[in-house]
Amino acid sequence: MDVCEAIIKRRSVRSFSDRTVEKELLIRLIEAAIWAPSGSNIQPWHFVVVTDEEQRSKIKAFAPGLAGVPPALIVICTDMDLCERKGGRLGRDVLSLMDAAFAAQNINLLAVELGLGTCVVRSFNQSAIQGILKLPGYLVPQLLIAVGYPEKIPMAPGRRNIQDVISWERYG
Amino acid sequence: MTDILIDKKKLIDVFCFILASARGCLDEPPVYGPLRLLETYTMLIDALKEGDVPSVFLEEKERIESYMMMCMYNEKSFEEELNKSLARIVNAIAD
């Protein structure tokens, strides 16, 4: 599948079958994620992959933005100490989240090729997820990605017209 | 009044969901508030094991699930559907 096709076909999938996601595929998703760009090449990420039913259920309880209980979750965490040490305030306050998002999109796009659905979630309680996953204080969960074989693939929501969002040389 | 039996684990999940949502809604888009409330409605229906809950409430759950995500991309339609849900419940109770 070429990149453009994956970009166009990607959806935020919120309905998954019960089929287990193979460990090998989850590893491939993380392999894609670590090739994302990161500010100053800090690569501040740490990925916690959750497939255990009880653990997923606990996360779900404190993640209002998570639809259902997907077969697998990838929790993208960033090392905030590393971000600040190597990236300063910019690293800590801005790049930490941007880098997580870059990694998330790599996961999203490879998932399309692998026949998987994903949904990126930020509506969760960070402290609760830190506690459930036993994360050290400097590792902050930034994004949850629900991963599974789609039960239903949503229609593409509309897109703003490209003419309205592009300017050349200067705004206007 | 007859007692209702609720799944304990699902009820605990609802408690956690409500607290996490309350905290989340301080920072999140305003429309997430109504969305979380609707989700709580569906979770509570799912948590029911047995009891004399009027069927109109049980039936409304499916309708809510069909439109609740609309709040993210079509607030006007979301509001219309919410009004219809309310109207159905009110009609059922008023009878």
Tab-separated table of C-alpha atoms in Angstrom, chain A residues 13 29 51 64 67 84 86 92 124 132 142 145 148 168:
chain	number	residue	atom	x	y	z
A	13	VAL	CA	-11.966	3.197	14.497
A	29	LEU	CA	3.631	-0.885	14.869
A	51	THR	CA	-3.225	-6.744	25.870
A	64	PRO	CA	-13.497	8.334	29.026
A	67	ALA	CA	-14.729	3.515	23.083
A	84	GLU	CA	13.636	19.054	29.512
A	86	LYS	CA	17.894	17.835	26.145
A	92	ARG	CA	9.228	19.805	27.881
A	124	PHE	CA	-7.911	9.993	29.851
A	132	ILE	CA	-2.245	1.542	36.663
A	142	GLN	CA	0.526	11.392	26.395
A	145	ILE	CA	-3.961	4.227	20.840
A	148	GLY	CA	-7.728	-3.966	16.836
A	168	TRP	CA	1.224	30.869	-0.750
